[in-house]
Coordinates of C-alpha atoms in Angstrom, one line a residue:
Chain A
M1 CA 72.5 6.9 -19.6
S2 CA 72.4 5.2 -23.0
S3 CA 69.4 5.6 -25.3
S4 CA 68.5 1.9 -25.0
M5 CA 68.4 2.4 -21.3
D6 CA 66.1 5.4 -21.6
K7 CA 63.9 3.5 -24.0
A8 CA 63.7 0.5 -21.6
F9 CA 62.9 2.7 -18.6
G10 CA 60.5 4.7 -20.7
T11 CA 58.7 1.5 -21.7
I12 CA 58.5 0.2 -18.2
R13 CA 57.3 3.6 -16.8
S14 CA 54.6 3.9 -19.5
K15 CA 53.2 0.5 -18.5
F16 CA 52.3 2.0 -15.1
D17 CA 50.9 5.3 -16.2
Q18 CA 47.3 4.1 -15.9
F19 CA 48.0 0.7 -14.2
E20 CA 45.2 -0.2 -11.9
A21 CA 45.1 -3.4 -9.7
P22 CA 41.9 -5.0 -8.3
V23 CA 41.1 -4.1 -4.7
D24 CA 39.4 -6.2 -2.2
E25 CA 36.1 -4.7 -1.2
G26 CA 36.7 -5.4 2.5
L27 CA 39.6 -3.0 2.7
W28 CA 37.2 0.0 2.6
E29 CA 35.6 -1.1 5.9
V30 CA 38.9 -0.8 7.7
I31 CA 39.8 2.5 6.1
A32 CA 36.3 3.9 6.7
G33 CA 36.6 2.8 10.3
E34 CA 39.8 4.7 10.7
I35 CA 38.6 7.9 9.0
G36 CA 35.1 7.8 10.5
A37 CA 33.2 7.3 7.3
S38 CA 30.0 5.3 7.3
T39 CA 30.1 2.0 5.3
N40 CA 27.6 -0.4 4.0
E41 CA 28.6 -2.8 6.7
R42 CA 28.0 -0.1 9.3
S43 CA 24.7 0.8 7.8
K44 CA 23.7 -2.9 7.8
R45 CA 24.8 -3.2 11.4
R46 CA 22.9 -0.1 12.3
W47 CA 19.8 -1.4 10.4
L48 CA 20.0 -4.7 12.2
L49 CA 20.3 -3.0 15.5
W50 CA 17.3 -1.0 14.8
A51 CA 15.4 -4.0 13.6
L52 CA 16.4 -5.9 16.8
F53 CA 15.4 -2.9 18.9
S54 CA 12.1 -2.6 17.1
L55 CA 11.4 -6.3 17.6
I56 CA 12.1 -6.0 21.3
L57 CA 10.0 -2.9 21.6
I58 CA 7.1 -4.5 19.7
A59 CA 7.4 -7.6 21.8
G60 CA 7.4 -5.6 25.0
L61 CA 4.4 -3.5 24.0
S62 CA 2.5 -6.4 22.7
G63 CA 3.3 -8.3 25.9
L64 CA 1.9 -5.4 27.9
Y65 CA -1.1 -5.3 25.6
L66 CA -1.8 -9.0 26.0
R67 CA -1.3 -8.8 29.7
S68 CA -3.7 -5.9 29.9
N69 CA -6.2 -7.8 27.9
S70 CA -5.8 -10.9 30.0
S71 CA -6.5 -8.9 33.2
Q72 CA -9.4 -7.2 31.6
E73 CA -10.8 -10.5 30.4
A74 CA -10.5 -11.8 33.9
N75 CA -12.3 -8.8 35.2
L76 CA -15.0 -9.2 32.6
E77 CA -15.5 -12.8 33.5
Q78 CA -15.8 -11.9 37.1
E79 CA -17.4 -8.5 36.8
P80 CA -19.0 -7.9 33.5
N81 CA -18.2 -4.7 32.0
E82 CA -21.5 -3.3 32.2
V83 CA -23.8 -1.1 34.1
E84 CA -26.2 -3.2 35.8
I85 CA -29.3 -2.1 37.4
R86 CA -30.3 -5.0 39.5
K87 CA -33.0 -5.4 41.8
G88 CA -31.8 -5.0 45.4
K89 CA -28.3 -5.3 44.4
T90 CA -25.4 -2.9 44.3
N91 CA -22.8 -3.2 41.7
D92 CA -19.1 -2.4 42.1
P93 CA -17.6 0.1 39.9
L94 CA -15.3 -1.3 37.3
D95 CA -11.9 -0.9 38.8
N96 CA -9.8 -1.3 35.8
G97 CA -8.8 2.2 35.1
K98 CA -10.7 2.2 31.9
I99 CA -14.2 3.1 31.4
Q100 CA -15.3 4.3 34.8
L101 CA -18.7 3.0 34.9
E102 CA -20.1 3.7 38.3
K103 CA -22.3 0.9 39.2
K104 CA -25.8 1.9 39.8
S105 CA -28.4 0.4 41.9
I106 CA -31.9 0.8 42.2
S107 CA -33.3 -0.8 45.2
E108 CA -36.3 -2.9 45.1
S109 CA -38.1 -0.5 47.4
K110 CA -37.8 2.1 44.7
S111 CA -38.8 -0.1 42.0
A112 CA -42.1 1.4 41.7
T113 CA -40.7 4.8 41.4
P114 CA -38.9 6.2 38.3
L115 CA -35.6 4.8 37.9
M116 CA -33.2 6.7 40.0
A117 CA -29.6 6.4 39.6
K118 CA -26.7 8.2 40.9
D119 CA -23.6 8.2 38.8
T120 CA -20.2 9.6 38.9
G121 CA -18.9 8.1 35.7
S122 CA -19.7 10.0 32.6
V123 CA -20.6 7.0 30.5
G124 CA -22.7 5.6 33.3
S125 CA -24.3 8.8 33.9
E126 CA -25.2 9.1 30.2
I127 CA -26.9 5.8 30.3
I128 CA -28.6 6.4 33.5
D129 CA -29.7 9.8 32.5
D130 CA -31.3 8.4 29.4
I131 CA -33.1 5.7 31.3
K132 CA -34.1 8.1 33.9
S133 CA -35.6 10.5 31.5
D134 CA -37.5 7.7 29.8
A135 CA -38.6 6.2 33.0
T136 CA -39.8 9.4 34.4
D137 CA -42.0 9.9 31.4
K138 CA -45.3 8.6 32.6
S139 CA -46.3 7.5 29.2
K140 CA -43.2 5.3 29.1
R141 CA -42.7 4.6 32.7
L142 CA -41.2 1.2 33.1
S143 CA -41.7 -0.6 36.2
I144 CA -38.6 -2.7 37.1
D145 CA -40.9 -5.4 38.2
T146 CA -41.9 -5.8 34.6
L147 CA -38.5 -6.3 33.3
K148 CA -37.6 -9.9 32.8
E149 CA -34.3 -10.6 31.3
S150 CA -31.2 -8.7 30.7
T151 CA -30.9 -6.4 27.8
Q152 CA -27.7 -6.0 26.2
V153 CA -26.7 -2.8 24.8
L154 CA -23.8 -3.4 22.6
T155 CA -21.6 -0.6 21.7
A156 CA -19.4 -0.1 18.8
D157 CA -15.9 -1.0 19.4
L158 CA -13.3 1.3 20.6
P159 CA -10.0 1.9 19.0
K160 CA -8.2 -1.4 19.1
Q161 CA -4.8 -0.3 20.4
A162 CA -6.2 2.0 23.0
S163 CA -4.4 1.7 26.2
A164 CA -6.1 2.2 29.4
I165 CA -5.4 5.9 29.3
D166 CA -6.5 6.0 25.7
I167 CA -9.8 4.5 26.6
Q168 CA -10.4 6.9 29.3
T169 CA -9.7 9.8 27.0
S170 CA -12.0 8.3 24.4
E171 CA -14.9 8.4 26.8
V172 CA -16.6 11.0 24.8
E173 CA -16.5 8.6 21.8
V174 CA -18.0 5.9 23.9
I175 CA -20.8 8.1 24.8
E176 CA -21.4 8.7 21.2
E177 CA -21.4 5.0 20.6
L178 CA -23.9 4.5 23.4
K179 CA -26.2 7.0 21.8
E180 CA -26.3 4.9 18.7
R181 CA -26.9 1.7 20.5
K182 CA -29.8 -0.4 19.5
V183 CA -31.5 -2.9 21.9
F184 CA -33.2 -5.9 20.6
L185 CA -36.5 -6.7 21.8
S186 CA -37.6 -10.2 21.5
E187 CA -41.2 -10.7 20.7
D188 CA -42.4 -11.6 24.0
P189 CA -46.1 -11.1 24.6
K190 CA -45.3 -9.9 28.0
A191 CA -42.8 -7.3 26.9
S192 CA -44.3 -4.1 27.7
E193 CA -42.3 -1.1 26.9
I194 CA -40.2 0.2 24.1
L195 CA -38.1 3.0 25.1
S196 CA -37.3 5.7 22.7
Q197 CA -34.3 4.9 20.6
R198 CA -33.8 1.6 22.2
Q199 CA -35.7 -1.6 22.7
V200 CA -35.6 -3.5 25.9
I201 CA -36.4 -7.1 26.2
S202 CA -38.7 -7.3 29.1
D203 CA -40.5 -9.8 31.0
T204 CA -42.1 -10.0 34.3
S205 CA -39.9 -12.3 36.3
T206 CA -36.7 -10.3 36.8
T207 CA -35.7 -6.8 36.9
N208 CA -32.4 -6.8 35.2
V209 CA -31.5 -4.3 32.7
E210 CA -28.0 -4.8 31.6
F211 CA -26.1 -2.4 29.6
K212 CA -23.1 -4.1 28.3
T213 CA -20.3 -2.1 26.9
S214 CA -18.2 -4.5 24.9
S215 CA -15.4 -3.8 22.6
P216 CA -13.9 -6.5 20.4
E217 CA -10.8 -4.5 20.5
F218 CA -9.9 -5.1 24.0
V219 CA -12.4 -7.6 25.2
R220 CA -10.7 -10.9 24.6
R221 CA -13.4 -13.3 25.2
P222 CA -15.6 -14.2 22.3
L223 CA -18.1 -11.6 21.9
E224 CA -21.5 -13.3 21.5
M225 CA -24.6 -11.4 21.2
L226 CA -28.2 -12.1 20.5
V227 CA -29.4 -11.1 17.1
T228 CA -32.9 -11.5 16.0
E229 CA -33.8 -12.3 12.5
G230 CA -36.4 -9.8 12.7
S231 CA -37.3 -7.2 15.2
R232 CA -40.3 -9.2 16.4
K233 CA -39.3 -12.7 16.1
P234 CA -39.4 -15.0 19.2
E235 CA -36.2 -15.7 21.1
S236 CA -36.1 -19.2 19.7
T237 CA -35.1 -17.9 16.4
V238 CA -32.3 -15.8 17.8
S239 CA -29.0 -16.9 16.4
K240 CA -25.6 -16.5 17.9
I241 CA -22.9 -14.8 16.0
D242 CA -19.3 -15.2 17.1
L243 CA -17.9 -12.0 15.9
W244 CA -14.5 -11.8 14.3
D245 CA -13.5 -9.8 17.3
H246 CA -9.9 -10.7 16.9
Y247 CA -9.8 -11.8 13.4
L248 CA -10.4 -9.8 10.2
T249 CA -12.5 -7.1 11.6
P250 CA -14.3 -5.1 10.5
F251 CA -17.1 -7.4 11.0
P252 CA -20.2 -6.6 9.0
D253 CA -23.1 -4.5 10.1
F254 CA -26.0 -6.7 11.1
Q255 CA -29.2 -5.2 10.3
S256 CA -32.5 -6.7 11.0
Q257 CA -35.5 -6.0 9.0
G258 CA -37.1 -4.3 11.9
G259 CA -34.4 -1.6 11.9
T260 CA -32.4 -3.1 14.7
I261 CA -28.8 -2.5 14.0
L262 CA -25.8 -3.9 15.6
K263 CA -22.9 -2.0 14.5
A264 CA -19.3 -2.7 15.2
R265 CA -16.6 -0.4 13.9
P266 CA -13.5 -1.9 12.4
S267 CA -10.2 -2.2 14.1
K268 CA -7.7 0.1 12.6
F269 CA -4.6 -1.8 13.9
L270 CA -3.9 -5.3 14.9
L271 CA -0.6 -6.7 16.3
R272 CA -0.1 -10.4 16.3
L273 CA 2.7 -12.8 17.1
N274 CA 3.5 -15.3 14.5
F275 CA 5.8 -18.3 14.1
G276 CA 6.2 -20.7 11.3
F277 CA 8.0 -23.6 9.6
Q278 CA 9.1 -23.8 6.0
M279 CA 10.8 -26.0 3.6
N280 CA 13.6 -24.5 1.6
Y281 CA 14.7 -25.2 -2.0
S282 CA 17.0 -23.5 -4.3
I283 CA 17.4 -22.8 -8.0
I284 CA 21.0 -22.9 -9.1
R285 CA 21.7 -20.2 -11.7
P286 CA 25.1 -20.4 -13.4
N287 CA 26.8 -17.1 -14.2
K288 CA 27.0 -16.7 -17.9
E289 CA 30.5 -15.3 -17.7
D290 CA 31.9 -18.5 -16.1
D291 CA 32.3 -21.5 -18.3
I292 CA 31.2 -24.0 -15.8
L293 CA 28.6 -26.6 -16.5
F294 CA 26.2 -27.5 -13.8
E295 CA 23.9 -30.5 -13.7
K296 CA 21.0 -31.0 -11.3
G297 CA 22.0 -33.4 -8.6
K298 CA 19.9 -35.6 -6.5
S299 CA 18.2 -32.7 -4.9
D300 CA 14.6 -33.7 -5.8
I301 CA 11.8 -32.8 -3.6
D302 CA 12.4 -34.2 -0.2
L303 CA 10.7 -33.1 2.9
S304 CA 13.4 -34.0 5.3
A305 CA 14.6 -31.7 8.1
Q306 CA 17.6 -30.9 6.1
R307 CA 15.6 -28.3 4.3
L308 CA 13.7 -27.0 7.3
G309 CA 13.5 -23.4 8.2
M310 CA 11.8 -21.6 11.1
S311 CA 10.7 -18.0 11.7
I312 CA 9.2 -15.9 14.4
G313 CA 8.0 -12.4 14.4
Y314 CA 5.2 -10.0 14.6
D315 CA 2.4 -9.0 12.2
M316 CA 1.1 -5.5 12.2
W317 CA -2.2 -5.1 10.3
F318 CA -3.6 -1.7 9.5
H319 CA -7.0 -1.5 8.0
L320 CA -7.1 0.4 4.8
D321 CA -10.5 0.2 3.2
G322 CA -13.3 -2.4 3.0
R323 CA -11.6 -5.7 2.7
F324 CA -8.1 -4.5 2.3
W325 CA -5.5 -4.3 5.0
L326 CA -1.9 -3.2 5.0
K327 CA 0.3 -5.9 6.5
N328 CA 3.8 -5.3 8.0
Q329 CA 5.9 -7.9 9.5
V330 CA 9.2 -8.0 11.4
F331 CA 10.8 -11.4 11.9
A332 CA 13.8 -13.5 12.5
R333 CA 14.2 -16.4 10.1
Y334 CA 16.5 -19.4 10.0
R335 CA 17.0 -21.3 6.7
R336 CA 18.7 -24.5 5.9
F337 CA 19.6 -25.7 2.5
N338 CA 20.7 -29.1 1.4
I339 CA 22.4 -28.7 -2.0
Q340 CA 23.5 -31.5 -4.3
L341 CA 24.8 -30.9 -7.8
S342 CA 27.3 -32.0 -10.3
Y343 CA 29.5 -29.5 -12.2
V344 CA 32.4 -29.5 -14.6
P345 CA 35.0 -27.0 -13.3
Q346 CA 36.6 -24.6 -15.8
G347 CA 39.3 -26.3 -17.8
E348 CA 38.4 -29.8 -16.8
N349 CA 36.5 -32.5 -18.6
Q350 CA 34.9 -34.5 -15.8
F351 CA 32.0 -33.9 -13.6
R352 CA 32.5 -33.3 -9.9
E353 CA 30.0 -34.0 -7.2
F354 CA 29.1 -31.2 -4.9
E355 CA 27.1 -31.6 -1.7
G356 CA 26.7 -29.3 1.1
K357 CA 24.4 -28.1 3.9
F358 CA 24.2 -24.4 4.5
N359 CA 22.6 -22.3 7.2
A360 CA 21.4 -18.8 7.0
L361 CA 20.0 -16.7 9.8
S362 CA 18.4 -13.4 9.0
F363 CA 16.4 -10.5 10.3
G364 CA 13.9 -8.8 8.1
G365 CA 10.7 -7.0 7.5
A366 CA 7.8 -7.3 5.1
I367 CA 5.2 -5.1 3.7
G368 CA 2.1 -6.1 1.7
M369 CA -1.6 -6.3 1.3
I370 CA -4.3 -8.6 2.8
Y371 CA -7.5 -9.1 1.0
Q372 CA -10.2 -10.4 3.3
I373 CA -12.2 -13.0 1.3
D374 CA -14.8 -13.6 4.0
N375 CA -15.8 -11.3 6.8
D376 CA -18.6 -13.3 8.4
D377 CA -18.5 -15.9 11.1
V378 CA -19.0 -18.8 8.7
K379 CA -15.6 -18.7 7.0
R380 CA -12.5 -16.8 7.8
R381 CA -10.2 -16.6 4.9
A382 CA -7.9 -14.0 3.5
L383 CA -5.2 -13.8 0.8
D384 CA -2.1 -11.8 1.2
I385 CA 0.9 -10.8 -0.9
L386 CA 4.1 -9.6 0.7
L387 CA 7.4 -8.1 -0.3
T388 CA 10.0 -9.2 2.1
Y389 CA 13.6 -8.0 2.7
E390 CA 15.9 -9.9 5.1
N391 CA 19.5 -9.3 5.9
A392 CA 21.6 -12.4 6.8
L393 CA 23.5 -12.3 10.1
I394 CA 24.8 -15.7 9.4
N395 CA 25.4 -16.7 5.8
E396 CA 27.3 -20.0 5.4
F397 CA 27.5 -19.6 1.6
E398 CA 29.9 -16.7 2.2
D399 CA 32.9 -19.1 2.5
N400 CA 31.8 -21.2 -0.5
T401 CA 33.8 -20.7 -3.7
L402 CA 31.1 -22.2 -6.0
L403 CA 27.8 -20.8 -4.8
S404 CA 26.7 -17.4 -3.8
Y405 CA 23.7 -16.6 -1.7
P406 CA 22.4 -13.0 -1.2
T407 CA 23.2 -11.4 2.1
G408 CA 20.3 -9.0 1.5
L409 CA 17.5 -11.3 0.3
W410 CA 14.3 -10.0 -1.4
T411 CA 11.4 -12.4 -1.6
L412 CA 7.9 -12.4 -2.8
N413 CA 5.4 -14.1 -0.4
L414 CA 1.9 -15.3 -1.2
G415 CA -0.2 -16.5 1.6
F416 CA -3.7 -17.7 2.5
T417 CA -4.9 -17.2 6.1
F418 CA -7.7 -19.1 7.6
S419 CA -9.0 -20.1 10.9
P420 CA -9.6 -23.8 11.5
R421 CA -12.5 -23.0 13.8
T422 CA -15.0 -20.3 13.3
R423 CA -16.3 -20.3 16.8
G424 CA -15.0 -20.6 20.2
R425 CA -11.7 -19.5 21.4
F426 CA -9.1 -21.1 19.1
Q427 CA -5.9 -19.2 19.6
W428 CA -4.2 -19.4 16.3
L429 CA -4.8 -18.6 12.6
I430 CA -3.0 -20.7 10.1
R431 CA -1.3 -19.3 7.0
P432 CA 0.1 -21.6 4.3
Y433 CA 2.4 -19.6 2.1
G434 CA 5.0 -19.8 -0.6
Y435 CA 8.0 -17.6 -1.2
Y436 CA 10.3 -17.0 -4.0
G437 CA 13.7 -15.2 -4.1
L438 CA 13.9 -12.1 -6.3
N439 CA 17.6 -11.4 -6.2
R440 CA 19.5 -11.6 -9.4
N441 CA 23.2 -11.1 -10.2
F442 CA 24.2 -10.8 -6.6
G443 CA 27.5 -12.8 -6.6
D444 CA 30.7 -13.2 -8.6
R445 CA 30.9 -16.9 -8.1
P446 CA 30.2 -19.5 -10.8
A447 CA 26.6 -20.0 -9.6
E448 CA 24.0 -18.1 -7.7
I449 CA 21.2 -19.5 -5.6
T450 CA 17.7 -18.3 -5.8
P451 CA 15.8 -19.6 -2.8
Y452 CA 12.2 -20.6 -2.8
G453 CA 10.0 -22.7 -0.6
F454 CA 6.8 -23.1 1.2
G455 CA 5.7 -23.1 4.7
L456 CA 3.0 -22.9 7.4
Q457 CA 2.7 -20.0 9.6
F458 CA 0.8 -19.7 12.8
I459 CA -0.6 -16.3 13.8
R460 CA -1.8 -15.7 17.3
H461 CA -5.5 -15.0 17.1
R462 CA -6.3 -13.5 20.5
Chain B
M1 CA 42.6 18.5 -10.6
L2 CA 39.3 20.1 -11.5
E3 CA 37.5 16.8 -11.6
Y4 CA 38.6 16.2 -8.0
K5 CA 38.1 19.7 -6.7
D6 CA 34.4 19.4 -5.6
L7 CA 34.9 15.9 -4.4
I8 CA 37.9 16.9 -2.2
E9 CA 35.9 19.8 -0.8
R10 CA 33.1 17.5 0.2
C11 CA 35.6 15.1 1.7
I12 CA 37.1 17.8 3.7
A13 CA 33.5 18.6 4.9
G14 CA 33.3 15.0 6.1
D15 CA 30.8 13.7 3.6
S16 CA 31.0 9.9 3.8
K17 CA 29.5 9.3 0.3
S18 CA 32.2 11.6 -1.2
Q19 CA 34.9 9.8 0.7
R20 CA 33.7 6.5 -0.8
E21 CA 33.5 8.1 -4.2
L22 CA 37.0 9.4 -4.0
Y23 CA 38.2 6.1 -2.7
D24 CA 36.6 4.3 -5.7
M25 CA 38.3 6.7 -8.1
L26 CA 41.7 6.2 -6.7
K27 CA 41.8 2.7 -5.3
G28 CA 42.9 0.9 -8.5
R29 CA 45.8 3.0 -9.2
L30 CA 46.9 3.2 -5.6
M31 CA 46.8 -0.6 -5.3
G32 CA 48.9 -0.8 -8.5
I33 CA 51.6 1.1 -6.8
C34 CA 51.3 -0.9 -3.6
L35 CA 51.7 -4.1 -5.6
R36 CA 54.8 -2.9 -7.3
Y37 CA 56.5 -2.3 -4.0
N38 CA 55.5 -5.5 -2.3
K39 CA 55.7 -9.2 -3.0
M40 CA 52.7 -10.5 -1.3
Q41 CA 49.1 -9.3 -1.8
E42 CA 48.6 -9.1 2.0
D43 CA 51.6 -6.7 2.3
A44 CA 50.2 -4.7 -0.6
N45 CA 46.8 -4.5 1.2
D46 CA 48.4 -3.2 4.4
V47 CA 50.3 -0.5 2.5
F48 CA 47.2 0.4 0.6
Q49 CA 45.2 0.9 3.7
E50 CA 47.9 2.9 5.3
A51 CA 48.1 5.1 2.2
M52 CA 44.4 5.6 2.0
I53 CA 44.1 6.5 5.7
R54 CA 47.0 9.0 5.3
L55 CA 45.3 10.4 2.2
F56 CA 41.9 11.0 4.0
K57 CA 43.5 12.3 7.2
N58 CA 45.4 14.8 5.2
I59 CA 42.8 15.5 2.6
D60 CA 42.7 19.2 3.7
Q61 CA 46.1 19.6 2.2
A62 CA 45.0 18.2 -1.1
A63 CA 43.0 21.4 -1.7
N64 CA 46.3 23.3 -2.1
V65 CA 48.2 20.9 -4.3
S66 CA 48.5 21.6 -8.0
N67 CA 48.6 18.0 -9.1
F68 CA 46.3 15.8 -7.0
E69 CA 47.2 12.6 -8.6
A70 CA 50.9 13.1 -8.1
W71 CA 50.2 14.0 -4.5
V72 CA 48.3 10.7 -4.2
R73 CA 51.1 8.7 -5.8
R74 CA 53.6 10.3 -3.4
I75 CA 51.5 9.3 -0.4
A76 CA 51.4 5.7 -1.7
T77 CA 55.1 5.7 -2.4
N78 CA 55.9 7.1 1.0
S79 CA 53.7 4.5 2.6
A80 CA 55.5 1.8 0.7
I81 CA 58.9 3.1 1.8
D82 CA 57.8 3.3 5.4
A83 CA 56.6 -0.3 5.3
Y84 CA 59.8 -1.4 3.7
K85 CA 61.9 0.4 6.3
K86 CA 59.9 -1.3 9.0
R87 CA 60.4 -4.8 7.8
R88 CA 63.9 -4.5 6.4
S89 CA 66.7 -6.0 8.5
Q90 CA 70.1 -4.5 8.6
L91 CA 70.8 -3.6 5.0
H92 CA 74.1 -5.1 4.0
V93 CA 75.1 -4.2 0.5
S94 CA 78.4 -5.2 -0.9
L95 CA 80.0 -2.4 -2.8
D96 CA 82.3 -4.5 -4.8
N97 CA 82.8 -3.4 -8.3
E98 CA 80.3 -5.0 -10.5
D99 CA 79.7 -5.0 -14.1
V100 CA 77.0 -2.6 -14.7
P101 CA 74.4 -4.2 -16.9
E102 CA 72.8 -2.1 -19.6
F103 CA 69.4 -2.5 -21.0
K104 CA 69.6 -3.2 -24.7
D105 CA 67.0 -2.3 -27.4
T106 CA 66.0 -5.9 -27.4
D107 CA 65.3 -5.7 -23.7
A108 CA 63.2 -2.6 -24.3
N109 CA 61.3 -4.5 -27.0
A110 CA 60.8 -7.4 -24.7
F111 CA 59.4 -5.1 -22.0
E112 CA 57.1 -3.7 -24.6
K113 CA 55.5 -7.0 -25.1
L114 CA 54.8 -7.6 -21.4
K115 CA 51.6 -6.4 -19.7
A116 CA 51.9 -4.2 -16.6
E117 CA 50.8 -7.1 -14.4
E118 CA 53.6 -9.2 -15.8
V119 CA 56.2 -6.5 -15.1
V120 CA 54.8 -6.4 -11.5
M121 CA 55.4 -10.1 -11.2
L122 CA 59.0 -9.7 -12.4
L123 CA 59.5 -6.9 -9.9
Q124 CA 58.1 -9.0 -7.1
Q125 CA 60.8 -11.6 -7.8
L126 CA 63.6 -9.1 -7.0
P127 CA 65.0 -8.9 -3.6
D128 CA 63.3 -6.4 -1.3
N129 CA 66.0 -3.7 -1.5
Q130 CA 66.5 -4.0 -5.2
Q131 CA 62.7 -4.0 -5.8
I132 CA 62.3 -0.7 -3.9
V133 CA 65.2 1.0 -5.5
F134 CA 64.2 -0.1 -9.0
N135 CA 60.7 1.1 -8.4
L136 CA 61.7 4.4 -7.1
F137 CA 64.3 5.1 -9.7
T138 CA 62.9 3.5 -12.8
I139 CA 59.2 4.0 -12.5
D140 CA 58.6 6.8 -10.0
G141 CA 61.5 8.9 -11.1
Y142 CA 63.4 9.5 -7.9
S143 CA 67.0 10.3 -8.1
H144 CA 69.7 8.4 -6.2
K145 CA 70.1 11.2 -3.9
E146 CA 66.4 11.2 -3.0
I147 CA 66.4 7.5 -2.7
A148 CA 69.4 7.6 -0.3
Q149 CA 67.7 10.1 1.8
R150 CA 64.4 8.3 2.0
L151 CA 65.9 4.9 2.7
D152 CA 68.6 6.2 4.9
I153 CA 71.3 4.6 2.7
A154 CA 74.3 6.0 0.9
E155 CA 73.8 7.1 -2.7
S156 CA 76.4 4.6 -3.8
T157 CA 74.3 1.9 -2.1
S158 CA 71.3 3.0 -4.1
R159 CA 73.3 2.8 -7.3
V160 CA 74.5 -0.7 -6.5
L161 CA 71.0 -1.9 -5.7
L162 CA 69.7 -0.4 -9.0
T163 CA 72.4 -2.1 -10.9
R164 CA 71.7 -5.5 -9.4
G165 CA 68.0 -4.9 -9.8
K166 CA 68.4 -4.2 -13.5
R167 CA 70.6 -7.2 -14.0
N168 CA 68.1 -9.4 -12.3
M169 CA 65.2 -7.9 -14.3
I170 CA 67.0 -8.7 -17.5
E171 CA 67.6 -12.3 -16.4
L172 CA 64.0 -12.6 -15.3
L173 CA 62.9 -11.1 -18.7
K174 CA 65.0 -13.6 -20.6
K175 CA 63.7 -16.4 -18.5
T176 CA 60.1 -15.3 -19.3
E177 CA 60.9 -15.2 -23.0
V178 CA 62.4 -18.7 -22.8
D179 CA 59.3 -19.9 -21.0
E180 CA 57.1 -18.3 -23.5
Q181 CA 59.0 -19.9 -26.4
F182 CA 59.0 -23.3 -24.7
Y183 CA 55.4 -23.3 -23.5
G184 CA 54.0 -21.2 -26.2

């Protein structure tokens, strides 16, 4: 072989000593599938499956929860969750598998005798025992005939998410709550007795002592109670307070000057369905490495359905401290972008018009904080800030050669939650919010899209 | 080899992250080889995938090789040869006497000016059989005997294909030079 030949071969060979060619990223997925390695795509798929599974699980559990509450509410409306001691009337036990309050009756014939009650339920027995001991005290004997109107003994709430079994097992806690109960006594001149540790509104016309165990956590109807401004004010001054039993609990402690206390413990966990609508916009960020000039097109603010997005999911609120709550969210979100712009392609001198509509469907989750501005019944307002991550199942920007949109989108969300009605049974809270995309440098195309927008979310209240 | 040793051991243990790491280290060079042996990017991708799968499935053998990079190159070359053998039709090579072209100093200088990517483009313009023999002989250092064995052809056929490949490369090189002079 001639030296020229050797030299030429040597030259060619040397060219390829360290020669590397670009590789399509998608090739790894195939290879990894063959060799059994995990890939980003697989991880994403696995993550999405988990998200979907979680969503279904949460939906199922919350469905059960809501159904349980509905049936309980129905029971409550028909058979108040209370131990009633009625004149000549026998109550049925609460047959809801929860607090087994055996109904007690004291017959009219026994009205002149100390209150006698037979109970099988532990909570009921506690109450009855207390009454019995008080009533048997001659100095405090209370004739049923002297009792006029019902007395409500409100208990502190039970753990919110307690299931039927949970509630049963927390019976001991209920008993403790009952021990702390305070009974208001309206200043009725005919009222005759004040029992130790509790005050009973009494009158002469009826004999109805009503111990109502109510928990805002699983009693769905608005919890209304009588609160006296002072311990000895007439009933006319009694005001009604619609507790935030399903809103931003903890509701405050209400303490009258007379030492009467109504105390409700905060919920530790709330689960709520939400859905919303939003308007989507985008900021076009040209890549500095590409010598392409972009000009804003006709995409001024327009509120057409071309920019509309929708979302549905679940809120999970955990009480932290005072007015602060931890908020988690899982959701599915659909976005639609209408993009119009002008650009000068590389190596050309003229603008080209670009117009396109793109859809993106994603699953995601959010974590953040809620600050409860008001916690009374007059106003219901709260601010929240959320960091959201969502993974696109459908990303129509993927096929576009000009624009890139993140498959894994991070957004910052700011929201303000309020209830349009402070009383009654309005079902939904409203949350206007804004969001802003946080991703940067996520594509290798001439321009990247940073999405932003605003929307209105509806959160199921009860 | 030392730089790969730990990585290879982790790959043998089935660690996915290490497999990805090794892949990232080798992919560029492996794809470079695949492109030299194929005309189309899609074909090169197929060969690349096949080579990588072979590499990872036989990664336990890599622990015993003295030159890991040479072992990887051989896997890629073998994959390219297998792909070529699959797609080739009956190989008919005329063994008529031909003038054997020789590279001159000027040709060597001309190659010097070209980038590797441009040489790949020239190689991709050769007929399939010339391309593979030129690659094997000139760049990967196979002998005609080895080429004949691998491609199931006669040694004389390998020589003829190399001769024609060289001639075509020189012509393509000259054409490139003319184009450069003409278009600047």
